[in-house]
mmCIF file of C-alpha atoms and ligand atoms in Angstrom:
data_model
loop_
_atom_site.group_PDB
_atom_site.id
_atom_site.type_symbol
_atom_site.label_atom_id
_atom_site.label_comp_id
_atom_site.label_asym_id
_atom_site.label_seq_id
_atom_site.Cartn_x
_atom_site.Cartn_y
_atom_site.Cartn_z
ATOM 1 C CA MET A 1 19.637 -9.118 -5.386
ATOM 2 C CA THR A 2 16.778 -10.831 -3.543
ATOM 3 C CA SER A 3 13.503 -10.943 -5.475
ATOM 4 C CA LEU A 4 10.727 -9.917 -3.100
ATOM 5 C CA PHE A 5 7.797 -10.171 -5.509
ATOM 6 C CA SER A 6 7.969 -12.100 -8.794
ATOM 7 C CA CYS A 7 4.895 -11.749 -10.923
ATOM 8 C CA GLN A 8 4.458 -14.026 -13.923
ATOM 9 C CA GLN A 9 1.852 -13.424 -16.551
ATOM 10 C CA ILE A 10 -0.774 -11.921 -14.249
ATOM 11 C CA SER A 11 -4.094 -11.184 -15.883
ATOM 12 C CA HIS A 12 -7.151 -10.061 -13.999
ATOM 13 C CA SER A 13 -10.755 -9.124 -14.818
ATOM 14 C CA TYR A 14 -13.727 -8.156 -12.798
ATOM 15 C CA ARG A 15 -17.096 -9.758 -13.500
ATOM 16 C CA GLN A 16 -20.379 -7.961 -12.970
ATOM 17 C CA GLY A 17 -23.273 -10.147 -14.114
ATOM 18 C CA GLN A 18 -22.549 -11.157 -17.706
ATOM 19 C CA GLN A 19 -20.048 -8.405 -18.242
ATOM 20 C CA LEU A 20 -16.286 -8.821 -17.848
ATOM 21 C CA PHE A 21 -14.135 -5.730 -17.123
ATOM 22 C CA PRO A 22 -10.529 -6.528 -17.951
ATOM 23 C CA ALA A 23 -8.056 -4.825 -15.583
ATOM 24 C CA LEU A 24 -4.607 -6.409 -16.075
ATOM 25 C CA HIS A 25 -3.105 -8.331 -19.055
ATOM 26 C CA ASP A 26 -0.033 -10.508 -18.891
ATOM 27 C CA VAL A 27 1.882 -8.461 -16.377
ATOM 28 C CA ASN A 28 5.387 -9.724 -15.710
ATOM 29 C CA LEU A 29 7.276 -7.941 -12.911
ATOM 30 C CA GLU A 30 10.185 -8.468 -10.444
ATOM 31 C CA ILE A 31 10.360 -6.262 -7.380
ATOM 32 C CA THR A 32 13.493 -6.425 -5.349
ATOM 33 C CA ALA A 33 13.708 -5.924 -1.568
ATOM 34 C CA GLY A 34 14.565 -2.338 -0.722
ATOM 35 C CA GLU A 35 13.111 -0.712 -3.846
ATOM 36 C CA PHE A 36 10.923 2.332 -3.866
ATOM 37 C CA CYS A 37 8.723 1.429 -6.789
ATOM 38 C CA LEU A 38 6.218 3.865 -8.200
ATOM 39 C CA ILE A 39 3.328 2.633 -10.368
ATOM 40 C CA MET A 40 1.937 5.396 -12.651
ATOM 41 C CA GLY A 41 -0.681 5.339 -15.336
ATOM 42 C CA PRO A 42 -4.029 6.829 -16.291
ATOM 43 C CA SER A 43 -7.253 6.254 -14.195
ATOM 44 C CA GLY A 44 -8.528 2.744 -14.821
ATOM 45 C CA SER A 45 -5.132 1.403 -16.062
ATOM 46 C CA GLY A 46 -4.959 -1.232 -13.312
ATOM 47 C CA LYS A 47 -2.774 0.310 -10.645
ATOM 48 C CA SER A 48 -5.030 -0.455 -7.712
ATOM 49 C CA THR A 49 -5.723 -3.941 -9.148
ATOM 50 C CA LEU A 50 -1.979 -4.686 -9.228
ATOM 51 C CA LEU A 51 -1.439 -3.329 -5.694
ATOM 52 C CA ASN A 52 -4.355 -5.260 -4.364
ATOM 53 C CA LEU A 53 -2.973 -8.514 -5.877
ATOM 54 C CA LEU A 54 0.471 -7.852 -4.398
ATOM 55 C CA GLY A 55 -1.087 -7.031 -1.042
ATOM 56 C CA LEU A 56 -3.172 -10.185 -0.948
ATOM 57 C CA ILE A 57 -6.401 -8.091 -0.961
ATOM 58 C CA GLU A 58 -7.665 -9.479 -4.242
ATOM 59 C CA PRO A 59 -7.395 -13.190 -5.019
ATOM 60 C CA LEU A 60 -5.217 -14.029 -8.020
ATOM 61 C CA GLN A 61 -7.025 -15.258 -11.095
ATOM 62 C CA THR A 62 -4.422 -15.931 -13.793
ATOM 63 C CA GLY A 63 -0.667 -16.132 -13.527
ATOM 64 C CA LYS A 64 1.635 -16.534 -10.585
ATOM 65 C CA ILE A 65 2.948 -14.349 -7.856
ATOM 66 C CA PHE A 66 5.894 -15.391 -5.661
ATOM 67 C CA PHE A 67 6.672 -13.523 -2.424
ATOM 68 C CA GLN A 68 10.154 -14.170 -1.045
ATOM 69 C CA GLY A 69 10.285 -17.231 -3.375
ATOM 70 C CA GLN A 70 7.019 -18.716 -2.123
ATOM 71 C CA GLU A 71 4.194 -19.132 -4.566
ATOM 72 C CA LEU A 72 1.216 -17.320 -2.964
ATOM 73 C CA GLN A 73 -1.419 -19.678 -4.349
ATOM 74 C CA ALA A 74 0.373 -22.561 -2.810
ATOM 75 C CA ILE A 75 0.275 -21.300 0.818
ATOM 76 C CA ASP A 76 -2.752 -21.718 3.078
ATOM 77 C CA GLU A 77 -5.036 -18.935 4.331
ATOM 78 C CA GLY A 78 -3.438 -18.968 7.837
ATOM 79 C CA LYS A 79 -0.029 -18.239 6.396
ATOM 80 C CA LYS A 80 -1.494 -15.534 4.099
ATOM 81 C CA ASN A 81 -3.031 -13.899 7.173
ATOM 82 C CA GLN A 82 0.360 -13.930 8.880
ATOM 83 C CA LEU A 83 1.876 -12.201 5.838
ATOM 84 C CA ARG A 84 -0.878 -9.593 5.818
ATOM 85 C CA ARG A 85 -0.588 -9.069 9.611
ATOM 86 C CA PHE A 86 3.199 -8.814 9.931
ATOM 87 C CA GLN A 87 4.839 -8.269 6.599
ATOM 88 C CA LEU A 88 2.559 -6.141 4.509
ATOM 89 C CA GLY A 89 1.310 -2.650 5.406
ATOM 90 C CA PHE A 90 -1.446 -1.531 3.082
ATOM 91 C CA ILE A 91 -2.612 2.086 2.637
ATOM 92 C CA PHE A 92 -5.869 2.012 0.675
ATOM 93 C CA GLN A 93 -7.000 4.550 -1.863
ATOM 94 C CA SER A 94 -10.181 5.027 0.238
ATOM 95 C CA PHE A 95 -8.385 4.882 3.634
ATOM 96 C CA HIS A 96 -10.600 2.190 5.295
ATOM 97 C CA LEU A 97 -10.571 3.812 8.701
ATOM 98 C CA PHE A 98 -13.012 2.823 11.399
ATOM 99 C CA ASP A 99 -15.546 5.651 11.942
ATOM 100 C CA VAL A 100 -16.122 4.886 15.653
ATOM 101 C CA LEU A 101 -12.439 4.905 16.580
ATOM 102 C CA SER A 102 -10.270 7.960 17.190
ATOM 103 C CA ALA A 103 -7.128 8.533 15.014
ATOM 104 C CA ALA A 104 -4.911 6.963 17.774
ATOM 105 C CA GLU A 105 -7.262 3.997 18.154
ATOM 106 C CA ASN A 106 -7.312 3.431 14.417
ATOM 107 C CA VAL A 107 -3.500 3.316 14.432
ATOM 108 C CA GLU A 108 -3.470 1.017 17.475
ATOM 109 C CA PHE A 109 -6.069 -1.457 16.261
ATOM 110 C CA PHE A 110 -3.929 -3.699 14.158
ATOM 111 C CA LEU A 111 -1.117 -3.636 16.671
ATOM 112 C CA THR A 112 -3.416 -5.147 19.245
ATOM 113 C CA ARG A 113 -4.275 -7.826 16.745
ATOM 114 C CA GLN A 114 -0.597 -8.387 16.113
ATOM 115 C CA GLY A 115 -0.071 -9.023 19.828
ATOM 116 C CA VAL A 116 2.162 -5.965 20.340
ATOM 117 C CA PRO A 117 2.421 -5.320 24.140
ATOM 118 C CA SER A 118 0.541 -2.244 25.505
ATOM 119 C CA ALA A 119 3.567 -0.082 26.280
ATOM 120 C CA GLU A 120 5.162 -0.667 22.846
ATOM 121 C CA ARG A 121 1.767 -0.074 21.178
ATOM 122 C CA LYS A 122 1.464 3.340 22.847
ATOM 123 C CA GLN A 123 4.966 4.258 21.800
ATOM 124 C CA ARG A 124 4.498 3.151 18.143
ATOM 125 C CA VAL A 125 1.152 5.005 17.968
ATOM 126 C CA GLN A 126 2.725 8.201 19.157
ATOM 127 C CA GLU A 127 5.843 7.805 16.887
ATOM 128 C CA SER A 128 3.809 7.167 13.746
ATOM 129 C CA LEU A 129 1.198 9.876 14.438
ATOM 130 C CA GLU A 130 4.050 12.342 15.040
ATOM 131 C CA ALA A 131 5.651 11.184 11.798
ATOM 132 C CA VAL A 132 2.589 12.307 9.859
ATOM 133 C CA ASP A 133 2.173 15.423 12.077
ATOM 134 C CA LEU A 134 -1.117 14.360 13.552
ATOM 135 C CA TRP A 135 -0.401 13.739 17.247
ATOM 136 C CA ASP A 136 -2.369 16.824 18.268
ATOM 137 C CA HIS A 137 -5.402 15.393 16.443
ATOM 138 C CA ARG A 138 -5.116 11.879 17.923
ATOM 139 C CA THR A 139 -8.438 11.967 19.808
ATOM 140 C CA LYS A 140 -10.554 12.889 16.782
ATOM 141 C CA ARG A 141 -12.622 10.444 14.816
ATOM 142 C CA PRO A 142 -12.301 10.283 11.005
ATOM 143 C CA GLN A 143 -15.374 12.479 10.443
ATOM 144 C CA GLU A 144 -13.749 15.208 12.557
ATOM 145 C CA LEU A 145 -10.607 15.169 10.367
ATOM 146 C CA SER A 146 -10.003 16.651 6.900
ATOM 147 C CA GLY A 147 -9.523 14.358 3.897
ATOM 148 C CA GLY A 148 -5.792 14.813 3.914
ATOM 149 C CA GLN A 149 -5.635 14.215 7.734
ATOM 150 C CA ARG A 150 -7.546 10.956 7.207
ATOM 151 C CA GLN A 151 -5.047 9.966 4.572
ATOM 152 C CA ARG A 152 -2.263 10.554 7.011
ATOM 153 C CA VAL A 153 -3.926 8.483 9.693
ATOM 154 C CA ALA A 154 -4.093 5.571 7.215
ATOM 155 C CA ILE A 155 -0.380 6.135 6.569
ATOM 156 C CA ALA A 156 0.396 6.242 10.305
ATOM 157 C CA ARG A 157 -1.512 2.968 10.728
ATOM 158 C CA ALA A 158 0.568 1.280 8.134
ATOM 159 C CA LEU A 159 3.804 2.726 9.615
ATOM 160 C CA ALA A 160 2.968 1.580 13.086
ATOM 161 C CA LYS A 161 2.883 -2.024 11.997
ATOM 162 C CA GLN A 162 6.557 -1.723 10.880
ATOM 163 C CA PRO A 163 6.017 -4.090 7.953
ATOM 164 C CA ALA A 164 8.798 -5.196 5.524
ATOM 165 C CA VAL A 165 6.714 -3.947 2.671
ATOM 166 C CA ILE A 166 4.489 -0.879 2.478
ATOM 167 C CA LEU A 167 1.904 -0.838 -0.325
ATOM 168 C CA ALA A 168 0.182 2.494 -0.814
ATOM 169 C CA ASP A 169 -2.557 3.284 -3.292
ATOM 170 C CA GLU A 170 -2.375 7.013 -4.116
ATOM 171 C CA PRO A 171 -0.922 7.948 -0.700
ATOM 172 C CA THR A 172 -0.676 11.627 -1.611
ATOM 173 C CA ALA A 173 -4.007 12.073 -3.440
ATOM 174 C CA SER A 174 -5.716 14.224 -0.847
ATOM 175 C CA LEU A 175 -2.588 16.213 0.207
ATOM 176 C CA ASP A 176 -1.257 19.617 -0.631
ATOM 177 C CA GLN A 177 2.165 19.743 -2.222
ATOM 178 C CA ASP A 178 4.086 20.375 1.001
ATOM 179 C CA THR A 179 2.397 17.635 2.884
ATOM 180 C CA ALA A 180 2.705 15.314 -0.139
ATOM 181 C CA ARG A 181 6.425 15.964 -0.208
ATOM 182 C CA SER A 182 6.770 15.224 3.538
ATOM 183 C CA ILE A 183 4.916 11.963 3.102
ATOM 184 C CA LEU A 184 6.973 10.894 0.098
ATOM 185 C CA LEU A 185 10.177 11.831 2.064
ATOM 186 C CA LEU A 186 8.945 9.751 4.902
ATOM 187 C CA LEU A 187 8.428 6.748 2.631
ATOM 188 C CA LYS A 188 11.821 7.312 1.073
ATOM 189 C CA ASN A 189 13.454 7.303 4.508
ATOM 190 C CA LEU A 190 11.605 4.074 5.354
ATOM 191 C CA CYS A 191 13.024 2.666 2.153
ATOM 192 C CA ALA A 192 16.512 3.775 3.145
ATOM 193 C CA GLN A 193 16.011 1.872 6.415
ATOM 194 C CA GLY A 194 15.455 -1.326 4.398
ATOM 195 C CA ARG A 195 11.770 -1.441 3.802
ATOM 196 C CA THR A 196 10.314 -2.008 0.385
ATOM 197 C CA ILE A 197 7.843 0.662 -0.748
ATOM 198 C CA ILE A 198 5.361 0.174 -3.641
ATOM 199 C CA ILE A 199 2.991 3.004 -4.320
ATOM 200 C CA SER A 200 0.653 4.096 -7.170
ATOM 201 C CA SER A 201 0.371 7.760 -7.900
ATOM 202 C CA HIS A 202 -0.783 10.313 -10.493
ATOM 203 C CA ASP A 203 1.430 12.810 -8.850
ATOM 204 C CA PRO A 204 4.547 13.682 -10.915
ATOM 205 C CA LEU A 205 6.181 14.746 -7.644
ATOM 206 C CA ALA A 206 6.437 11.122 -6.667
ATOM 207 C CA ARG A 207 8.972 10.437 -9.392
ATOM 208 C CA ASP A 208 11.507 12.501 -7.515
ATOM 209 C CA TYR A 209 11.434 10.059 -4.607
ATOM 210 C CA ALA A 210 11.016 6.690 -6.253
ATOM 211 C CA SER A 211 14.006 4.431 -7.215
ATOM 212 C CA ARG A 212 11.998 2.952 -10.098
ATOM 213 C CA VAL A 213 8.952 4.010 -12.103
ATOM 214 C CA LEU A 214 6.527 1.496 -13.758
ATOM 215 C CA TYR A 215 3.883 2.576 -16.209
ATOM 216 C CA LEU A 216 0.592 0.857 -16.778
ATOM 217 C CA LYS A 217 -1.657 1.458 -19.703
ATOM 218 C CA ASP A 218 -4.930 -0.348 -20.327
ATOM 219 C CA GLY A 219 -3.787 -3.032 -17.936
ATOM 220 C CA ARG A 220 -0.468 -3.627 -19.573
ATOM 221 C CA LEU A 221 3.015 -2.806 -18.226
ATOM 222 C CA GLN A 222 4.625 -0.568 -20.713
ATOM 223 C CA ALA A 223 7.884 -1.457 -22.398
ATOM 224 C CA GLY A 224 10.737 0.192 -20.593
ATOM 225 C CA GLY A 225 8.540 0.409 -17.535
ATOM 226 C CA GLN A 226 11.020 -1.568 -15.533
ATOM 227 C CA ALA A 227 13.872 0.807 -16.148
ATOM 228 C CA ASP A 228 15.365 2.797 -13.316
ATOM 229 C CA ALA A 229 13.917 6.272 -12.728
ATOM 230 C CA HIS A 230 17.307 7.744 -12.261
HETATM 231 N N1 ATP B 301 -14.845 -4.125 -8.406
HETATM 232 C C1 ATP B 301 -14.823 -3.850 -9.740
HETATM 233 N N2 ATP B 301 -15.737 -4.288 -10.555
HETATM 234 C C2 ATP B 301 -15.787 -4.032 -11.898
HETATM 235 N N3 ATP B 301 -14.654 -3.414 -12.522
HETATM 236 C C3 ATP B 301 -13.666 -3.032 -11.730
HETATM 237 C C4 ATP B 301 -13.713 -3.145 -10.262
HETATM 238 N N4 ATP B 301 -12.580 -2.715 -9.785
HETATM 239 C C5 ATP B 301 -11.943 -2.108 -10.859
HETATM 240 N N5 ATP B 301 -12.567 -2.347 -11.949
HETATM 241 C C6 ATP B 301 -12.146 -1.974 -13.298
HETATM 242 O O1 ATP B 301 -10.862 -2.424 -13.600
HETATM 243 C C7 ATP B 301 -10.063 -1.441 -14.299
HETATM 244 C C8 ATP B 301 -8.786 -1.120 -13.498
HETATM 245 O O2 ATP B 301 -9.196 -0.454 -12.326
HETATM 246 P P1 ATP B 301 -8.192 0.042 -11.192
HETATM 247 O O3 ATP B 301 -8.963 0.416 -10.037
HETATM 248 O O4 ATP B 301 -7.136 -1.030 -10.988
HETATM 249 O O5 ATP B 301 -7.518 1.249 -11.945
HETATM 250 P P2 ATP B 301 -6.517 2.349 -11.401
HETATM 251 O O6 ATP B 301 -5.345 2.474 -12.333
HETATM 252 O O7 ATP B 301 -6.260 2.169 -9.944
HETATM 253 O O8 ATP B 301 -7.432 3.721 -11.549
HETATM 254 P P3 ATP B 301 -7.492 5.085 -10.630
HETATM 255 O O9 ATP B 301 -6.276 5.906 -11.008
HETATM 256 O O10 ATP B 301 -8.724 5.723 -11.082
HETATM 257 O O11 ATP B 301 -7.458 4.729 -9.238
HETATM 258 C C9 ATP B 301 -11.008 -0.205 -14.522
HETATM 259 O O12 ATP B 301 -11.540 -0.359 -15.805
HETATM 260 C C10 ATP B 301 -12.043 -0.466 -13.464
HETATM 261 O O13 ATP B 301 -13.319 0.108 -13.886
HETATM 262 MG MG1 MG B 302 -6.742 3.198 -8.213
#
């Protein structure tokens, strides 16, 4: 089995003035290509922090992370940007949509930066908005969409990039049960097509779709947290 992410003794704290807020302690974790990995745990347990470190959003403080065998700290910023742009699709807990762009333009934005040709961009935008059932809402800006619809635009944007890895922070948090199920099924199907899916969630529903469940508590990965979910 190919190790996609290998995390060795990761610890992380946030500093605000004189105060340190610990978020992760000594996390060791191997994630294999093709897994659907679910990270669960109470609010404040470090789920977003772990996803942000894996997604190269937050700089690593202590420990090591290897991606496809390469130590992340050892590669330059240009290579990291390439990874962010082509390999990693990130769905943020707070969506991070551009207010002035329509749903379709938000989905298209990163494809333009990736250099995807116009005709293919249009096709991917349509396919990914249809996959989250938002094609009819494509001309609306985020403030004209409901919270759940915004969440689905953020999901469509990550899908359209067709990345090897999708990292999603609470991707079903704003969704009703039926929509949450359809999004989890979509992620599971992407996993079956060979992509690696890593999500955080409070939603017990997500357990039915993941191939593996990890538990964080007070920034520590719980014993047995690496066991298979099924
Ligand atoms: N920018 C920050 N500055 C200070 N402390 C932070 C910051 N971001 C996170 N933390 C703290 O780090 C800890 C872990 O936060 P994190 O966001 O990773 O938790 P989480 O498991 O994702 O929680 P939730 O389920 O509420 O999203 C918390 O105690 C939080 O207050
Ligand atoms: Mg979080």
